[in-house]
mmCIF file of C-alpha atoms in Angstrom:
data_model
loop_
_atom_site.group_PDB
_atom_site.id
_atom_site.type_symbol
_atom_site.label_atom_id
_atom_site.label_comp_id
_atom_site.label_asym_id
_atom_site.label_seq_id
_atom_site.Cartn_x
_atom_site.Cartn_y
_atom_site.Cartn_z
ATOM 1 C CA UNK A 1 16.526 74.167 -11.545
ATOM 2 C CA UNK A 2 14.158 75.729 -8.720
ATOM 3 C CA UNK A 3 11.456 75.982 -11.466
ATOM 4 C CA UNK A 4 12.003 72.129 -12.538
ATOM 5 C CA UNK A 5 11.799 71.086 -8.797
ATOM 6 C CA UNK A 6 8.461 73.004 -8.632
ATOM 7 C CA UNK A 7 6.686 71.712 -11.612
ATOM 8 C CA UNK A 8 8.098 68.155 -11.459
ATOM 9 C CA UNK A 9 6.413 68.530 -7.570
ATOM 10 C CA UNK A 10 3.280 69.591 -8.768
ATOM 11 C CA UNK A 11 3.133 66.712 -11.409
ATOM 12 C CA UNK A 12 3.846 64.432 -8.532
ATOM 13 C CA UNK A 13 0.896 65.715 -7.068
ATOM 14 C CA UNK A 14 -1.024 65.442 -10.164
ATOM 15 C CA UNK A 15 -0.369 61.533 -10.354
ATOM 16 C CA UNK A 16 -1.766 60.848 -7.022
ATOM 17 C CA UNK A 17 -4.975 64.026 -6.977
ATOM 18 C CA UNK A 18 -6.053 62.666 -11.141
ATOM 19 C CA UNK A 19 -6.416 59.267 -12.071
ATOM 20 C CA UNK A 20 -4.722 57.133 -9.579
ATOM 21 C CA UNK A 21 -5.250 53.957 -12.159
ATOM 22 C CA UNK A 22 -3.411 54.972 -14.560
ATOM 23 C CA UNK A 23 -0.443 55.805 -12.107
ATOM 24 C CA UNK A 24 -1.385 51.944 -10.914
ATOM 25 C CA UNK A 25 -0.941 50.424 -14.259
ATOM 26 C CA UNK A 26 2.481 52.310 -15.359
ATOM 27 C CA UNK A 27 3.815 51.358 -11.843
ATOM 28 C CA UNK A 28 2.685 47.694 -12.401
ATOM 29 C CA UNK A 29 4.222 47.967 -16.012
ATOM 30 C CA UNK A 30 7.157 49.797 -14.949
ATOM 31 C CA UNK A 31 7.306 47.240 -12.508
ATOM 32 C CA UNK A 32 7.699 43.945 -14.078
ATOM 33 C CA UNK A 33 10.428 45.709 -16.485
ATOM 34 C CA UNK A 34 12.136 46.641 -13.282
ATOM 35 C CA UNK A 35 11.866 43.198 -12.404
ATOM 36 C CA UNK A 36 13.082 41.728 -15.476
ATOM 37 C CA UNK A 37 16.513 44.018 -15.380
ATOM 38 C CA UNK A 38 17.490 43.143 -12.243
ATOM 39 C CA UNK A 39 17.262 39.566 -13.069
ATOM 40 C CA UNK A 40 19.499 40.253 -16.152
ATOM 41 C CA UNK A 41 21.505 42.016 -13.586
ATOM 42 C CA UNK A 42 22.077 39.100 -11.583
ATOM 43 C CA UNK A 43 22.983 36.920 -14.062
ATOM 44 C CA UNK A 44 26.602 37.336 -13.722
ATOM 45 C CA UNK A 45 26.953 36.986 -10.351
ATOM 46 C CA UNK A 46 25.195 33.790 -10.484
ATOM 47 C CA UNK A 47 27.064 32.472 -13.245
ATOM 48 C CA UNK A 48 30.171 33.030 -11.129
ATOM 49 C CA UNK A 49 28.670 31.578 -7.933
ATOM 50 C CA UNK A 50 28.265 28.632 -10.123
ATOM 51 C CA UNK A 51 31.728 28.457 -11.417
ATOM 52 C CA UNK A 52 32.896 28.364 -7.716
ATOM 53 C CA UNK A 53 31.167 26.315 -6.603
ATOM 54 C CA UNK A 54 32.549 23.692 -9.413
ATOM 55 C CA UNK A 55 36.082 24.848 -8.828
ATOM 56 C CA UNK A 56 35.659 24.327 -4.953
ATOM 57 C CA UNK A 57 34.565 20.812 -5.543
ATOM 58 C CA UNK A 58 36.682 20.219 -8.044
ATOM 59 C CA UNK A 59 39.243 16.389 -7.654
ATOM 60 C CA UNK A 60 40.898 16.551 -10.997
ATOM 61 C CA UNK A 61 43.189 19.787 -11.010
ATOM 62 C CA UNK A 62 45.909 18.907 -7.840
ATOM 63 C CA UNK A 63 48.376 20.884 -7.404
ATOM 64 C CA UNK A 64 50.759 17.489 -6.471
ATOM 65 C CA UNK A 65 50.070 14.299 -6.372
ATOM 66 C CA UNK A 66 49.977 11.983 -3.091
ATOM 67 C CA UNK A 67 51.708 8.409 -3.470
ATOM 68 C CA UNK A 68 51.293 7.097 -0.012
ATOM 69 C CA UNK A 69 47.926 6.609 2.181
ATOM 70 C CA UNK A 70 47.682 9.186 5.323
ATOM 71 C CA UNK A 71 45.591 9.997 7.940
ATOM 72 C CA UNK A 72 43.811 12.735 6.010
ATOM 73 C CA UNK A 73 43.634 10.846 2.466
ATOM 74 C CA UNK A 74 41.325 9.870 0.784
ATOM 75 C CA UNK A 75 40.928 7.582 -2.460
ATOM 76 C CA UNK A 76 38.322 9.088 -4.997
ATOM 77 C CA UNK A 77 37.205 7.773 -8.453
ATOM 78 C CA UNK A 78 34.984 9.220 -11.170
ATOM 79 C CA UNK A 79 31.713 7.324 -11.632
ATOM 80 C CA UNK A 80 30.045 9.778 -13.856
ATOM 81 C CA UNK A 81 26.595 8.332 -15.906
ATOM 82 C CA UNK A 82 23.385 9.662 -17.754
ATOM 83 C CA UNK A 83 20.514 8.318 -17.055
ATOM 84 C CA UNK A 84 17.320 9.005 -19.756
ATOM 85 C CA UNK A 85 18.786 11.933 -21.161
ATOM 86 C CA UNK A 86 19.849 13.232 -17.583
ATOM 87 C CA UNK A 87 23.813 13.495 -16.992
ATOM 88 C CA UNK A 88 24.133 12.777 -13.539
ATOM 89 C CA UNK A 89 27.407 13.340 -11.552
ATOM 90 C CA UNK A 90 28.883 10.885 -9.499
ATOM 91 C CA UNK A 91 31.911 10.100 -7.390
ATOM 92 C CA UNK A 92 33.353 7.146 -5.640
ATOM 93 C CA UNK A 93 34.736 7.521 -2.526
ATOM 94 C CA UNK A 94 36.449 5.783 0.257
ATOM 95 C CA UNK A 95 38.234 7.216 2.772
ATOM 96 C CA UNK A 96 41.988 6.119 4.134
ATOM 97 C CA UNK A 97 42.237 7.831 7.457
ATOM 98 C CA UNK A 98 39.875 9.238 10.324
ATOM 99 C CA UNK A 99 40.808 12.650 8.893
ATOM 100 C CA UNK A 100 39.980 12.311 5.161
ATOM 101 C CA UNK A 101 38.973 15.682 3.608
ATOM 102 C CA UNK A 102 35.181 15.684 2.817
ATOM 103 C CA UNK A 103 33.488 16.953 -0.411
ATOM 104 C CA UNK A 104 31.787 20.510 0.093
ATOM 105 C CA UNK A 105 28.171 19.620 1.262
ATOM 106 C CA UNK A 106 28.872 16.736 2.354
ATOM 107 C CA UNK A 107 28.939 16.548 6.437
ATOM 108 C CA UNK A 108 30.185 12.965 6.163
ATOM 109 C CA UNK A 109 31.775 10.587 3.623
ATOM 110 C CA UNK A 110 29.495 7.324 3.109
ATOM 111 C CA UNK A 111 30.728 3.946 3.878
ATOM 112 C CA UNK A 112 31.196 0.927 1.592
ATOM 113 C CA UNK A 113 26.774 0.492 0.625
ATOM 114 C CA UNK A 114 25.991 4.084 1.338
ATOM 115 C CA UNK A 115 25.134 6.879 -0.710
ATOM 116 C CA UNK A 116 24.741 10.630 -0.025
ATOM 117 C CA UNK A 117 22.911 12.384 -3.062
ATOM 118 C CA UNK A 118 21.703 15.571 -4.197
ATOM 119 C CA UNK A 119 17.812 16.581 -3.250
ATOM 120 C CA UNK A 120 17.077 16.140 -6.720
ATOM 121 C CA UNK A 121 18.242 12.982 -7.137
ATOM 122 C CA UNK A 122 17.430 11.653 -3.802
ATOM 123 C CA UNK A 123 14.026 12.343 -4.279
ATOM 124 C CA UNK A 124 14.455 10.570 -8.149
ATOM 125 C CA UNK A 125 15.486 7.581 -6.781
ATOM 126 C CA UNK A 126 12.323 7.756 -4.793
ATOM 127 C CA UNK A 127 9.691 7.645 -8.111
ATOM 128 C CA UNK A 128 9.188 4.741 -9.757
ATOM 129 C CA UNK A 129 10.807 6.620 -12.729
ATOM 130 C CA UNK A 130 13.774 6.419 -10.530
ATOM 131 C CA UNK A 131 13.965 2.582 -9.583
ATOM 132 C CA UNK A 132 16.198 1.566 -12.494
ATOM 133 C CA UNK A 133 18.616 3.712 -11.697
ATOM 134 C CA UNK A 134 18.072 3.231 -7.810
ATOM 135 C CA UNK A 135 19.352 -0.755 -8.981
ATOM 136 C CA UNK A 136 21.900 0.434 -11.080
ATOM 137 C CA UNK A 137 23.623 2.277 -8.070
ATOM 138 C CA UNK A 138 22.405 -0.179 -5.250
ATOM 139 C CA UNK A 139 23.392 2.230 -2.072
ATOM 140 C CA UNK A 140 21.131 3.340 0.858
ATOM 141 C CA UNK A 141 21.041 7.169 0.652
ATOM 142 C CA UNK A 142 22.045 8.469 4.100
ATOM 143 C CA UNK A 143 22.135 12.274 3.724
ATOM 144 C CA UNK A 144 21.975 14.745 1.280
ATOM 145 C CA UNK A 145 24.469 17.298 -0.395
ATOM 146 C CA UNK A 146 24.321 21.092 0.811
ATOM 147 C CA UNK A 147 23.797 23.930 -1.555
ATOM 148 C CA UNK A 148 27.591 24.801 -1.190
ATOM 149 C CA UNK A 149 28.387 21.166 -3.204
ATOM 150 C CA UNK A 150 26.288 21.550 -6.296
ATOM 151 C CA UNK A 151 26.087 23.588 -9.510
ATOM 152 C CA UNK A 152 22.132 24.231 -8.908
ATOM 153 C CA UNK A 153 19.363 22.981 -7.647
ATOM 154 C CA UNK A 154 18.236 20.770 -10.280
ATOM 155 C CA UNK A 155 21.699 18.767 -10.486
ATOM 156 C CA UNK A 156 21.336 15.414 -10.290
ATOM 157 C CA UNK A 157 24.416 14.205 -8.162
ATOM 158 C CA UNK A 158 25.609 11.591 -5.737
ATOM 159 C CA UNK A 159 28.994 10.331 -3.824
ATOM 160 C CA UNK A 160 29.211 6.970 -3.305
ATOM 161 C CA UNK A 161 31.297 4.980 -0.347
ATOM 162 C CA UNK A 162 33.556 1.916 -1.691
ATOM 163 C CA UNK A 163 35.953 -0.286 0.359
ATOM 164 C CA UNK A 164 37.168 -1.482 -2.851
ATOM 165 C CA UNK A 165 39.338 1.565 -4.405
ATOM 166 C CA UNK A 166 43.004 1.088 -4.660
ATOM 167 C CA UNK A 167 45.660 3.383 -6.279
ATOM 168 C CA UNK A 168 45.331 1.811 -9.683
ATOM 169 C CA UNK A 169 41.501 2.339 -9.704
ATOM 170 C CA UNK A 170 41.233 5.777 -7.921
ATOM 171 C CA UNK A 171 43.109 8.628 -6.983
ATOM 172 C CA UNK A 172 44.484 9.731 -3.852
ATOM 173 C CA UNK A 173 43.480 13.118 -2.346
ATOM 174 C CA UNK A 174 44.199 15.083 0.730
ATOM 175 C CA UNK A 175 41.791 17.908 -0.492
ATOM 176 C CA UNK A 176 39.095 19.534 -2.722
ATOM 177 C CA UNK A 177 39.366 22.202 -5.073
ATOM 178 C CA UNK A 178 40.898 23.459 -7.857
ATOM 179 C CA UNK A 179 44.361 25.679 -7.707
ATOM 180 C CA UNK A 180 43.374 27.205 -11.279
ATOM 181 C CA UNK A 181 41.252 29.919 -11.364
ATOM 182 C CA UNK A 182 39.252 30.436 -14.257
ATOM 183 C CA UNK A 183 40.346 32.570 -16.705
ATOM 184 C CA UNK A 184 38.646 35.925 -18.488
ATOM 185 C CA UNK A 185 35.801 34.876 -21.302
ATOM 186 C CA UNK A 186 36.838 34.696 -25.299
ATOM 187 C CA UNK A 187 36.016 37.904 -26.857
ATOM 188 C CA UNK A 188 33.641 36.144 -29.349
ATOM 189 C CA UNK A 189 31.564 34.753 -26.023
ATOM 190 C CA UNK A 190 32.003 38.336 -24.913
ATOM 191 C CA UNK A 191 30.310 39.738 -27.803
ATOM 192 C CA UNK A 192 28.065 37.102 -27.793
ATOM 193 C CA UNK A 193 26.824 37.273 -24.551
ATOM 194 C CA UNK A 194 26.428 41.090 -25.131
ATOM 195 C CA UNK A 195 24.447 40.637 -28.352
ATOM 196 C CA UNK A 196 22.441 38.409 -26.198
ATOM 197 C CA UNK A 197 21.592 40.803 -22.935
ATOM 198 C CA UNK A 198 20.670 43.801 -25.445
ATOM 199 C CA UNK A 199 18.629 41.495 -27.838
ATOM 200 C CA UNK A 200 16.417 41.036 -24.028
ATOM 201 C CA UNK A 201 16.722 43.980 -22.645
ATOM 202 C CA UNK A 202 16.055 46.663 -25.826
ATOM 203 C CA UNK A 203 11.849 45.145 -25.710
ATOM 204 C CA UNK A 204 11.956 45.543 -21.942
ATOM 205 C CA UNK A 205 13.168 49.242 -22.493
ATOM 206 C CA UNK A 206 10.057 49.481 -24.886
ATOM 207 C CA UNK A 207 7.846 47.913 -22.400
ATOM 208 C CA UNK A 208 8.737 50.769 -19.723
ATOM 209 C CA UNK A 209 8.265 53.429 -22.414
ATOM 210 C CA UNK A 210 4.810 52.545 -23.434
ATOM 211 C CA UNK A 211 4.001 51.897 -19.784
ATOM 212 C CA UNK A 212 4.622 55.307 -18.636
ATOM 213 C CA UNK A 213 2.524 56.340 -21.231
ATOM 214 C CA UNK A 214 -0.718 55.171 -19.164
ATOM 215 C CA UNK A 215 -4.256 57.455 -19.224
ATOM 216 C CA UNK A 216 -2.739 59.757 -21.490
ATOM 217 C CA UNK A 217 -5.723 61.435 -22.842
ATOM 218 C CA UNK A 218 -6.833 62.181 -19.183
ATOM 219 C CA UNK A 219 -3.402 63.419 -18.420
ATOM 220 C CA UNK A 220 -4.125 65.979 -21.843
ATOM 221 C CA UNK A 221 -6.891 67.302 -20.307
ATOM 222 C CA UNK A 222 -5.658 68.243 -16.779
ATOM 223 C CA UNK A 223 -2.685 69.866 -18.961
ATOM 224 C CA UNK A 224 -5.434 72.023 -20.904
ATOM 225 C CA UNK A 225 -6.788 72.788 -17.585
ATOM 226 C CA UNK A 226 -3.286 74.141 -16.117
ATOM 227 C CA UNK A 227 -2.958 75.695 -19.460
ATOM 228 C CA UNK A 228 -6.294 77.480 -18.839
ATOM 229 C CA UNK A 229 -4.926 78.808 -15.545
ATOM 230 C CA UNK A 230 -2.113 80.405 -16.881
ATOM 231 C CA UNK A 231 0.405 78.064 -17.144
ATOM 232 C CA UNK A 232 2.892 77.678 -20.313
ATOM 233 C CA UNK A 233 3.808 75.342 -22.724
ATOM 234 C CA UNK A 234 7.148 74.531 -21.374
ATOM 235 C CA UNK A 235 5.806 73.902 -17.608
ATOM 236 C CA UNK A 236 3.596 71.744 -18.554
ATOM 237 C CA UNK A 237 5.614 69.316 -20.133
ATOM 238 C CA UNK A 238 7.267 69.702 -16.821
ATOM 239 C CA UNK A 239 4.495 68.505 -15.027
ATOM 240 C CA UNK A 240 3.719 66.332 -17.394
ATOM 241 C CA UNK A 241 7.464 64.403 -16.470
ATOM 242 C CA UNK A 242 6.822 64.727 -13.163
ATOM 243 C CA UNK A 243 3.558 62.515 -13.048
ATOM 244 C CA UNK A 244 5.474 60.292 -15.070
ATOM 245 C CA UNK A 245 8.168 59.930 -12.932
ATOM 246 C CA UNK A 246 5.794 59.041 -9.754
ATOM 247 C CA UNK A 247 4.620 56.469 -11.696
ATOM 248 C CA UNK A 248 8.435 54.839 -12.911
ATOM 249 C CA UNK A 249 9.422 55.559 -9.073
ATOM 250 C CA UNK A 250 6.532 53.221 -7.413
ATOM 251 C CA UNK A 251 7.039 50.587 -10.168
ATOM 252 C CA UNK A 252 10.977 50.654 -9.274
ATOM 253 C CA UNK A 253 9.576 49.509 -6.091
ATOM 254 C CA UNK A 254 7.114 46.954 -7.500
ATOM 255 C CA UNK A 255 9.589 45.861 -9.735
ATOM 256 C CA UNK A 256 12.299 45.381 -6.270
ATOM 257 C CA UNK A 257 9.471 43.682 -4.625
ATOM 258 C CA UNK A 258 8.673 41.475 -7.157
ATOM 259 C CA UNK A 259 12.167 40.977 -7.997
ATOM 260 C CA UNK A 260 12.491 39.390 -3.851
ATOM 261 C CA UNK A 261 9.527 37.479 -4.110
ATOM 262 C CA UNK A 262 10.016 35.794 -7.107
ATOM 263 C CA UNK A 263 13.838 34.813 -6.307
ATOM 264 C CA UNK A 264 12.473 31.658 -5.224
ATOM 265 C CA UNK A 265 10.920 30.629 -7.948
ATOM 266 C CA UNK A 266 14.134 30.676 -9.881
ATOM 267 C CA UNK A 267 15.338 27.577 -8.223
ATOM 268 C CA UNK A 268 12.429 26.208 -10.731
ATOM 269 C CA UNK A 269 13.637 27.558 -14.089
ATOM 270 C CA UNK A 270 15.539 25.508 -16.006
ATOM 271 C CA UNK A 271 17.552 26.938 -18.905
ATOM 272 C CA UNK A 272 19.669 25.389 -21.570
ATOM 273 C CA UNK A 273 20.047 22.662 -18.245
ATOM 274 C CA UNK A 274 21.347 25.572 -15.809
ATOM 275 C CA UNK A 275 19.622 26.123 -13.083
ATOM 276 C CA UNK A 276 20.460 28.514 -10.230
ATOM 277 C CA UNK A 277 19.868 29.106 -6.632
ATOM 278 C CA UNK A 278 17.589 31.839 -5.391
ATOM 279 C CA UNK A 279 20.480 33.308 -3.385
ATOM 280 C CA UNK A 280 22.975 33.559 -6.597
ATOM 281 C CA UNK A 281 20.410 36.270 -8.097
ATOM 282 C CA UNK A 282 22.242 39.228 -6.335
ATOM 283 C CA UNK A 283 21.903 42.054 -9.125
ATOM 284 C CA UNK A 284 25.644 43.809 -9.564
ATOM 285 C CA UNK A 285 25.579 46.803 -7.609
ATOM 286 C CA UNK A 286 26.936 49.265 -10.454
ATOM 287 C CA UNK A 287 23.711 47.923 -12.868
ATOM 288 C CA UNK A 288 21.209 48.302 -9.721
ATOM 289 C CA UNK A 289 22.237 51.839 -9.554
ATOM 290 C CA UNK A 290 22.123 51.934 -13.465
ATOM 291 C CA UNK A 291 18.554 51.148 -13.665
ATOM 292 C CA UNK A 292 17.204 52.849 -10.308
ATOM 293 C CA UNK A 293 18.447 56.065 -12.112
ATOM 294 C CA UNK A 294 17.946 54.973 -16.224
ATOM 295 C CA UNK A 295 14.284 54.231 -15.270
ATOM 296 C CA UNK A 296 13.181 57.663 -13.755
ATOM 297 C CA UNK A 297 15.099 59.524 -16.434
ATOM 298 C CA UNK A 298 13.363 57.387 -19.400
ATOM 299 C CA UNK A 299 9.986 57.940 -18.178
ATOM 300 C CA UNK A 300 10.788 61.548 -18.424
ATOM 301 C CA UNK A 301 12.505 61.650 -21.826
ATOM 302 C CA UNK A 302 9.557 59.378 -22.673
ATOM 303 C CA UNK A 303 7.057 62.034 -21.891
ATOM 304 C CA UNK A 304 8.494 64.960 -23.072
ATOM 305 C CA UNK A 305 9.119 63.094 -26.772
ATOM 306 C CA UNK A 306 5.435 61.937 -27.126
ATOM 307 C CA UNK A 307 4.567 65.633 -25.917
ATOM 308 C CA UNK A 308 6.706 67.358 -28.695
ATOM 309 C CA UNK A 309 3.992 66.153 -31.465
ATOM 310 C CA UNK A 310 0.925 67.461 -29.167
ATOM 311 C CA UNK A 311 -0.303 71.034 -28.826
ATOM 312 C CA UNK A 312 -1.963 71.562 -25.597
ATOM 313 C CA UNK A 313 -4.034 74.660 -25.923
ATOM 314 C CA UNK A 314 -5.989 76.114 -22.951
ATOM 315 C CA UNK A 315 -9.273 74.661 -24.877
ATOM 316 C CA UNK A 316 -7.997 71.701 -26.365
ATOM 317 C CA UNK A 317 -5.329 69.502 -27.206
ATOM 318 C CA UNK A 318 -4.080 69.249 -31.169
ATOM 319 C CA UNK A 319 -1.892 66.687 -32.447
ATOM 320 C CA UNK A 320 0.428 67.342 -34.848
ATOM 321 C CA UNK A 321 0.631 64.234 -37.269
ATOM 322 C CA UNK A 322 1.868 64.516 -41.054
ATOM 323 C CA UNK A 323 -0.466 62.219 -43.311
ATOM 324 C CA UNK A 324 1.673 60.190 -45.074
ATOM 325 C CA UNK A 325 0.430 57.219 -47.465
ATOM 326 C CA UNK A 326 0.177 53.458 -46.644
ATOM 327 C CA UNK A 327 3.373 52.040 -48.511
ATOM 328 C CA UNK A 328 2.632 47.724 -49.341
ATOM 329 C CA UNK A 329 6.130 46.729 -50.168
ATOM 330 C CA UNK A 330 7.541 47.497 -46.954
ATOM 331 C CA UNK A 331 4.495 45.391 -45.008
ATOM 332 C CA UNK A 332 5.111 42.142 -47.301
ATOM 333 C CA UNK A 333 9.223 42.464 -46.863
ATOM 334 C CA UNK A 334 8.811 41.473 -43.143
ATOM 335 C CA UNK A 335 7.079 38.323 -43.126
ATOM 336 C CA UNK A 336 9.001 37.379 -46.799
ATOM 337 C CA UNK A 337 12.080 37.884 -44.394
#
């Protein structure tokens, strides 16, 4: 182990003393595969910030129902619409008592002409793209609705105040949120979800392999040169890891810095109409760990496979490489397929 310390130090030496651009380009392309993981790695836990959020909001799922107005009521109906393609949520709201319960991100119910609405649609009904549906509602927006009261960023949502709900027309509420918690996933969304993270993830594993490849024929030649000063095959494959690993270390930082300064961004991306925000990308702990140590290690396994086909001779460097023939059938199957 003392030996593997020492020439894994001197390769880190190496990486830094020989050609610092090719440790800058494998940290930059370890980097944005670093990047890339932990976003996959936050996936879940914004997928479940997003499913509390709805349950927290939720008006439908009471655990009993109230028959009589109160002080803390409040009468709520569902006013749900689309509008060009866009499904917009909406509520309708009027409140029976001075302490009502109030939707989460909302910091006060609207009265009877009022509206408060999401930023997204807020600033819709602002466009000229927006002014049909700005009639259709007819309500002067008064405030807006908190991150804590919306699926994402990008939701287009609104509450609107009434004086006009009565028990047959709404429903009567002393609170929000739903007393079910959502259950575990169907295997077959499992599986599917799992088919889907490796199908992503196995070319980013690629990407961080042939990155840590970088200035490989200069990194052959300061290996014949060790070799010329005595040193053997097997150390310098050694320190042959260990200038690969400087260079999957710095782009583990690169790929955490980018990985912070691109969070916001994410508030932008809109996929299969989800969109999260920036502070529901928290990668899970136990995969951050994962990939801190899976990165390191591949960049070594990395090297030390490529090296098995080289010979690195005090005077040279010979690669081993069987001449086989160029087979047709096999290069016409693929794009048949």
């Amino acid at each position: 182990m003392s030996g593997w310390l020492r020439d894994l130090g001197i390769g880190a030496r190496l990486a830094f003393a020989g050609s610092r651009t090719a440790t800058l380009l494998t940290a930059i392309g370890v980097g944005l595969g670093v990047t890339m993981l932990l976003v996959a790695a936050s996936v879940p836990h914004a997928l479940d910030a997003r499913d509390q959020r709805i349950a927290q909001r939720d008006d439908t799922a009471l655990s009993r129902p109230i028959s009589h107005a109160a002080a803390n009521t409040l009468l709520i109906a569902s006013f749900d619409t689309e509008f060009q393609g866009n499904s917009i949520y909406g509520r309708i709201v009027q409140a029976e008592g001075p302490n009502a319960p109030l939707p989460p991100g909302v910091s006060a119910l609207p009265a009877a002409g009022e509206m408060v609405a999401s930023p997204a649609l807020a600033r819709l009904l602002t466009t000229k793209r927006g002014a049909l549906l700005a009639a259709r509602l007819q309500a002067r927006v008064i405030g807006t609705i908190e991150n804590s009261g919306l699926i994402g960023p990008g939701e287009l949502a609104f509450y609107l105040g009434s004086d006009r709900l009565n028990d047959t027309s709404a429903q009567r509420t002393d609170r929000f949120g739903s007393a079910v918690t959502p259950g575990p996933l169907a295997p077959m969304l499992v599986l599917l979800v799992v088919t889907m993270f490796v199908a992503l993830l196995l070319p980013i594993a690629t990407f961080i392999a042939t990155a840590v490849r970088f200035g490989g024929e200069q990194r052959e030649r300061r290996l014949a040169a060790l070799r010329l000063v005595g040193a053997d095959a097997a150390m310098v494959r050694r320190i042959a890891a260990g200038e690969a690993v400087v260079g999957a270390l710095l782009g583990l930082l690169v790929g955490a810095a980018g990985f912070v300064l691109g969070r916001p961004l994410a508030e932008h991306v809109t996929l299969w109409d989800v969109t999260v925000f920036a502070d529901d990308l928290r990668p899970n702990i136990v995969l951050a760990i994962v990939i801190a140590l899976a990165v390191p290690a591949s960049a070594i396994v990395v090297t030390l496979t490529a090296l098995r086909h080289v010979v690195i001779e005090p005077l040279g460097v010979v690669r081993r490489a069987a001449v086989r023939p160029r087979r047709l059938l096999w290069r016409l199957a693929l794009p048949t397929v």
